[in-house]
XYZ file of C-alpha atoms in Angstrom:
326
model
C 154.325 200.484 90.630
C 153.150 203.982 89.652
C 152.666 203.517 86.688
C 150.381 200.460 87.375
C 148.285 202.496 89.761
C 147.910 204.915 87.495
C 146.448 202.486 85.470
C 143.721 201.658 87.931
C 143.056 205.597 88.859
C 141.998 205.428 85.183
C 140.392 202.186 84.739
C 138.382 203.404 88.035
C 137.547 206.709 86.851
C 136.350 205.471 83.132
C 134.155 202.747 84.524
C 132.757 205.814 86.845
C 131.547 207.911 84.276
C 130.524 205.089 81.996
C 127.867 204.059 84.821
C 126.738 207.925 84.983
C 125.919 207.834 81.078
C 124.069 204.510 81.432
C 121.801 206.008 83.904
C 122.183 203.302 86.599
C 122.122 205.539 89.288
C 119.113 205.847 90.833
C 115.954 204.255 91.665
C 113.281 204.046 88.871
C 110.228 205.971 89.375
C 107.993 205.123 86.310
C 105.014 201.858 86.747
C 105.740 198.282 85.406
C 108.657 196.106 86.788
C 112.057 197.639 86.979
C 113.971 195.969 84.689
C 117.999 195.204 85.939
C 120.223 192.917 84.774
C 122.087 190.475 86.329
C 125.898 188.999 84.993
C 127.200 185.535 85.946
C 130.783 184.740 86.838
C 130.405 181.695 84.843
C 128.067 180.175 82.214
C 124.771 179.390 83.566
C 125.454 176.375 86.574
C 123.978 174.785 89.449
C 126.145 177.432 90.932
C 123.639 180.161 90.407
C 120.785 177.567 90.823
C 118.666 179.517 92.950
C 119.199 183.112 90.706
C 117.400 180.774 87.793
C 114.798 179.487 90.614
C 114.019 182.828 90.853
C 112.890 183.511 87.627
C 111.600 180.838 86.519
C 109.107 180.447 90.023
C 108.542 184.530 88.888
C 110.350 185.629 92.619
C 111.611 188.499 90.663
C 108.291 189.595 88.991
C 106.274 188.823 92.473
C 108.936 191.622 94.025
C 108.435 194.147 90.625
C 111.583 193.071 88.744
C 112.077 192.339 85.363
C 115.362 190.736 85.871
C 117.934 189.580 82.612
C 120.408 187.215 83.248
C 123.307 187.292 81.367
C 126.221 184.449 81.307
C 129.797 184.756 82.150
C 132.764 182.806 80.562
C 135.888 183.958 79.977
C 135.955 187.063 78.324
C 133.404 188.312 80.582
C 133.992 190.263 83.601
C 130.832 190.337 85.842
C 133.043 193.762 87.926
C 133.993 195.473 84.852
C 130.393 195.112 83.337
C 129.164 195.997 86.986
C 131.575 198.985 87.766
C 130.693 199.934 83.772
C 126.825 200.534 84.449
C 126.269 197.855 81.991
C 124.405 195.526 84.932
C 123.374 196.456 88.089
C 123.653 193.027 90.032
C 127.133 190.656 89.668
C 128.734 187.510 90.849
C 132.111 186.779 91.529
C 134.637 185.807 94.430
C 134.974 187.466 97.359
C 138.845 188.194 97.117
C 137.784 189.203 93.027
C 135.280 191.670 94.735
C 138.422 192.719 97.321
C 140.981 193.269 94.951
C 138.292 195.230 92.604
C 137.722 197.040 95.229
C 141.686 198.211 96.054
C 141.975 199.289 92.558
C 139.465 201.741 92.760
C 136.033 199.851 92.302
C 134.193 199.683 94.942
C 131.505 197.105 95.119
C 129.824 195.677 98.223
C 128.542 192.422 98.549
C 124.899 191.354 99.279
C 124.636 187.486 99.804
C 127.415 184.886 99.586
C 125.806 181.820 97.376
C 128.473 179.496 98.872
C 129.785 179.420 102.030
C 132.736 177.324 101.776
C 134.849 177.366 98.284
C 134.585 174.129 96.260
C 137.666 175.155 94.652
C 140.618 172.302 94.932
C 143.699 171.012 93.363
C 143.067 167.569 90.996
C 145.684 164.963 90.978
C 145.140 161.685 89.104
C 144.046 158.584 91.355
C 146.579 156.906 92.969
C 148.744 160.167 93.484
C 147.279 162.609 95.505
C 148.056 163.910 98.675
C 146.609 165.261 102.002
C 149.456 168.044 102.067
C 150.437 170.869 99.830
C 153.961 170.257 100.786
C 154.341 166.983 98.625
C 152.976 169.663 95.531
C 157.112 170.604 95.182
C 158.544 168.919 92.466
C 155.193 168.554 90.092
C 153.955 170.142 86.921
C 150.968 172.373 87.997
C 148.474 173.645 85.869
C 146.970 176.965 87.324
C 145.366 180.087 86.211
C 147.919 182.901 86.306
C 147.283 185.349 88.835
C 144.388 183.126 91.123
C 144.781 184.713 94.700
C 145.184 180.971 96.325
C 147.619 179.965 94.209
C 149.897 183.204 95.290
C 148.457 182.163 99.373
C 149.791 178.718 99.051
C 152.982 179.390 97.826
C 153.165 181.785 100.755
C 152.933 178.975 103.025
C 154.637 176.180 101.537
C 157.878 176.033 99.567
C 156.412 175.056 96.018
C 159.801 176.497 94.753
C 160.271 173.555 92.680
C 156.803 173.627 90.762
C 156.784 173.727 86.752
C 153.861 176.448 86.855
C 151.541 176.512 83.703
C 149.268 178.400 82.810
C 145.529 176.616 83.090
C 143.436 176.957 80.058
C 139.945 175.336 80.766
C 140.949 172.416 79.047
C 143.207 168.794 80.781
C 144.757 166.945 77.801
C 148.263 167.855 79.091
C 146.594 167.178 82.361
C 145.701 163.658 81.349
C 149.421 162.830 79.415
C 150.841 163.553 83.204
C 150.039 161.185 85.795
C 152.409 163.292 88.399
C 150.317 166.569 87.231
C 148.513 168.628 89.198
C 145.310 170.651 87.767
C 143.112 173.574 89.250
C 139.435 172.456 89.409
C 136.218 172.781 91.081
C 134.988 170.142 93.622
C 131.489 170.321 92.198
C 132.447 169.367 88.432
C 135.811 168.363 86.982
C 136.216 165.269 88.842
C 132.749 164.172 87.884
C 133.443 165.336 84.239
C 136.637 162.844 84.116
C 135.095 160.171 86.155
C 132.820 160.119 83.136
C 135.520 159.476 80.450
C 136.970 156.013 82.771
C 139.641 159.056 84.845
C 139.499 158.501 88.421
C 140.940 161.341 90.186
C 141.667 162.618 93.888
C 141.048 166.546 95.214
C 142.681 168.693 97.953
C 140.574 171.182 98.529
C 141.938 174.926 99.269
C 140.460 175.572 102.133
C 142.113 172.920 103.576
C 145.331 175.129 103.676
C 143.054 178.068 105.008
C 142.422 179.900 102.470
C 138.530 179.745 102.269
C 137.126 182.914 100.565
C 133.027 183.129 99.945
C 132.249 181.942 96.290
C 129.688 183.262 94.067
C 128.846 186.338 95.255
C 126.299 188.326 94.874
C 127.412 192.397 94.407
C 126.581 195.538 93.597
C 128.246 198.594 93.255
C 128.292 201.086 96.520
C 126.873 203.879 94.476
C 124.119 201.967 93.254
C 123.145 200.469 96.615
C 122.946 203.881 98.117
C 120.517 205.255 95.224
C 118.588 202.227 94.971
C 118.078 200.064 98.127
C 114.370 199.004 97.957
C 115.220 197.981 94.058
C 117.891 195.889 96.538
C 115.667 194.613 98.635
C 113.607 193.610 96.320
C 116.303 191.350 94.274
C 117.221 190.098 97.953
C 113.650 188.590 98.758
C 113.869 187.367 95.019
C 117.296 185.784 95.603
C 116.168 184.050 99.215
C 112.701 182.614 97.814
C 115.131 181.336 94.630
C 117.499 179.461 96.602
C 115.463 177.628 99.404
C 113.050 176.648 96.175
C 116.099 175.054 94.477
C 117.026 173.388 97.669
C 114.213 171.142 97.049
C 113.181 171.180 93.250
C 117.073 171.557 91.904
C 115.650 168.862 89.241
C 113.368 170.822 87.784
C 115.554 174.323 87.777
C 118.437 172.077 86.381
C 116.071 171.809 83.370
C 115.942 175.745 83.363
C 119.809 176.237 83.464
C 120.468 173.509 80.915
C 118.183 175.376 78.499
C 120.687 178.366 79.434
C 123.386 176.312 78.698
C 122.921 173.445 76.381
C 126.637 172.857 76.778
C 126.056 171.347 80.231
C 124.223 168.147 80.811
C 121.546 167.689 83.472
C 123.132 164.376 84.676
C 126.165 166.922 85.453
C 124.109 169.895 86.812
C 122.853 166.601 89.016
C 125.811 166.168 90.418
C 127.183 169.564 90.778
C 123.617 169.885 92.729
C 124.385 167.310 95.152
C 128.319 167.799 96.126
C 127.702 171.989 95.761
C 124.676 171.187 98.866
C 126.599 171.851 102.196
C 128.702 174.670 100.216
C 125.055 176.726 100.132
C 123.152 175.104 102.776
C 125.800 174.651 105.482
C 127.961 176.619 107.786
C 126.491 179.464 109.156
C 123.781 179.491 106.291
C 122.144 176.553 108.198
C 121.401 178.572 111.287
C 121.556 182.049 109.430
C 119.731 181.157 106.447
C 121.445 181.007 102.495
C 123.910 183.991 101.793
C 124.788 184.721 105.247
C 128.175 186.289 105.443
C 130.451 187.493 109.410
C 132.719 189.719 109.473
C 135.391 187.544 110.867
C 135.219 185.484 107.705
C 136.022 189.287 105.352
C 138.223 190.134 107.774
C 140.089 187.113 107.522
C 140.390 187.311 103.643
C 141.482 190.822 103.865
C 144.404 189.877 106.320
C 145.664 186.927 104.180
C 145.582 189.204 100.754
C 147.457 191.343 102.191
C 149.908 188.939 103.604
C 150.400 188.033 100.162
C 150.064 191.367 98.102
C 147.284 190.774 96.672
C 145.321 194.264 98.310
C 148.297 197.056 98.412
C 146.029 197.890 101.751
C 143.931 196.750 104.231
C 139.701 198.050 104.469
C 137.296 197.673 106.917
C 135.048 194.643 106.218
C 132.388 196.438 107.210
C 132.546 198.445 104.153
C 132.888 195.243 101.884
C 129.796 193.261 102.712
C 126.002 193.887 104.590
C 123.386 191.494 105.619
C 120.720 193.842 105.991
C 119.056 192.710 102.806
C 119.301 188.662 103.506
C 115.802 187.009 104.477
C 115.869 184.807 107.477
């Protein structure tokens, strides 16, 4: 164990002075937009729908930001990159952003994209199940080290699951009718359904564990040193996502140029089921982003429950609303 934090003292203190040397640090004072990049958790999605609203309805330009978004994918980590001084704005998971943060990184988070997480457990049609219990016994394919994974084994006995590892891909998926897969309500059962699969979903909040999803962050330094370049990405970010609520057709077309590898009739979809996850729950009476501290503070308990943070934080330090647009 000391050895491993060690390991983040170091990690933490490299990615430190790399963002000194990159000069992230402070506000711009020179004329013309201020240009800042941006890094996706994922490739380019209906996910971030209303980030690609935003500059292609020029939100960012109108607020004196020339803003590049870069993808995500596997290899990329939108914290690293972030905590690096290699972007100044990120998205990722709120217990990513936690768990960043106990290792040394400290980020805070400006907007939550989507209030409730799509993200579910897949079984094939005909053997699902409305509780995690009946999971015991099944192959399961899962990313190694998810936090959710780790919370529902803390509240069910799952002793008996074959655990392996999830690669992106469901051909062993497919060969096992009694298998159970990670996914995403807002795409893989759609993807299947298209190849003649039906398949069932249990989502993970259902168990409780319900963290924000695609999160918009920023490093703590950075915010201090450069709130009205903040503020400024935050009226952006508001105007982007209430213009996709209503034109997500013709931003879809914007995303899929992003991302040929993604087909409008599937950013269609992930349009429609991903609605109430960004529009809904407090959002709707709070407007899109909206985050409570009940909802961090929640998180933070049930990491901790499960070892995920080595120690609890104040929420208060992990997340602020005073750049969201009502």
């Amino acid at each position: 164990m000391e050895n491993r934090q060690k390991r983040y003292r170091l990690l933490a203190l490299s990615l430190l002075g790399a963002a000194v040397l990159s000069g992230c640090g402070s506000e711009a004072t020179g004329d013309g937009p201020k240009e800042v990049k941006l890094v996706l958790n994922w490739f380019p999605k209906a996910q971030m729908g209303g980030f690609f609203a935003a500059q292609s309805q020029a939100y960012y330009e109108d607020n004196g930001l020339d803003v590049d978004i870069e993808p995500g994918g596997p290899e990329v980590s939108a914290i690293q990159m972030v905590a690096a001084g290699q972007a100044e704005f990120g998205l990722a998971h709120a217990d990513q952003i936690l768990i960043a943060r106990n290792q040394g990184i400290e980020l805070v988070a400006l907007a939550a994209s989507l209030q409730e997480s799509p993200q579910a457990l897949m079984f094939h049609e005909g053997h699902g199940t409305d509780s995690f219990a009946d999971i015991n016994g099944r192959t399961a394919y899962i990313e190694p080290g998810i936090p959710y994974w780790d919370y529902l084994k803390s509240q069910y006995d799952l002793s008996d699951v074959t655990e392996l590892a999830y690669n992106g891909q469901h051909v062993n998926f497919l060969e096992n009718e009694e298998a159970v897969t990670q996914a995403f309500l807002t795409s893989e059962p759609f993807f299947l359904e298209r190849e003649g699969i039906g398949t069932e979903t249990l989502l993970i909040s259902e168990a409780g564990y319900n963290p924000y999803n695609v999160v918009l962050f920023v490093t703590k330094d950075y915010l201090e040193s450069n709130k009205d370049t903040v503020a400024s990405f935050m009226e952006a970010y508001t105007a982007g996502w209430n213009y996709y609520k209503d034109h997500d057709e013709e931003v879809n077309e914007v995303i899929h140029e992003a991302n040929k590898n993604i087909a409008l009739e599937e950013l269609a979809y992930e349009a429609e089921t991903q609605f109430e996850f960004v529009f809904g729950g407090d959002a709707k009476e709070n407007g899109v982003g909206f985050m409570t501290e009940e909802r961090w503070g929640d998180l933070i308990h049930q990491l901790v429950e499960i070892g995920q943070l080595q120690e609890t934080v104040d929420p208060n330090e992990i997340f602020t609303t005073e750049f969201l647009q009502h």
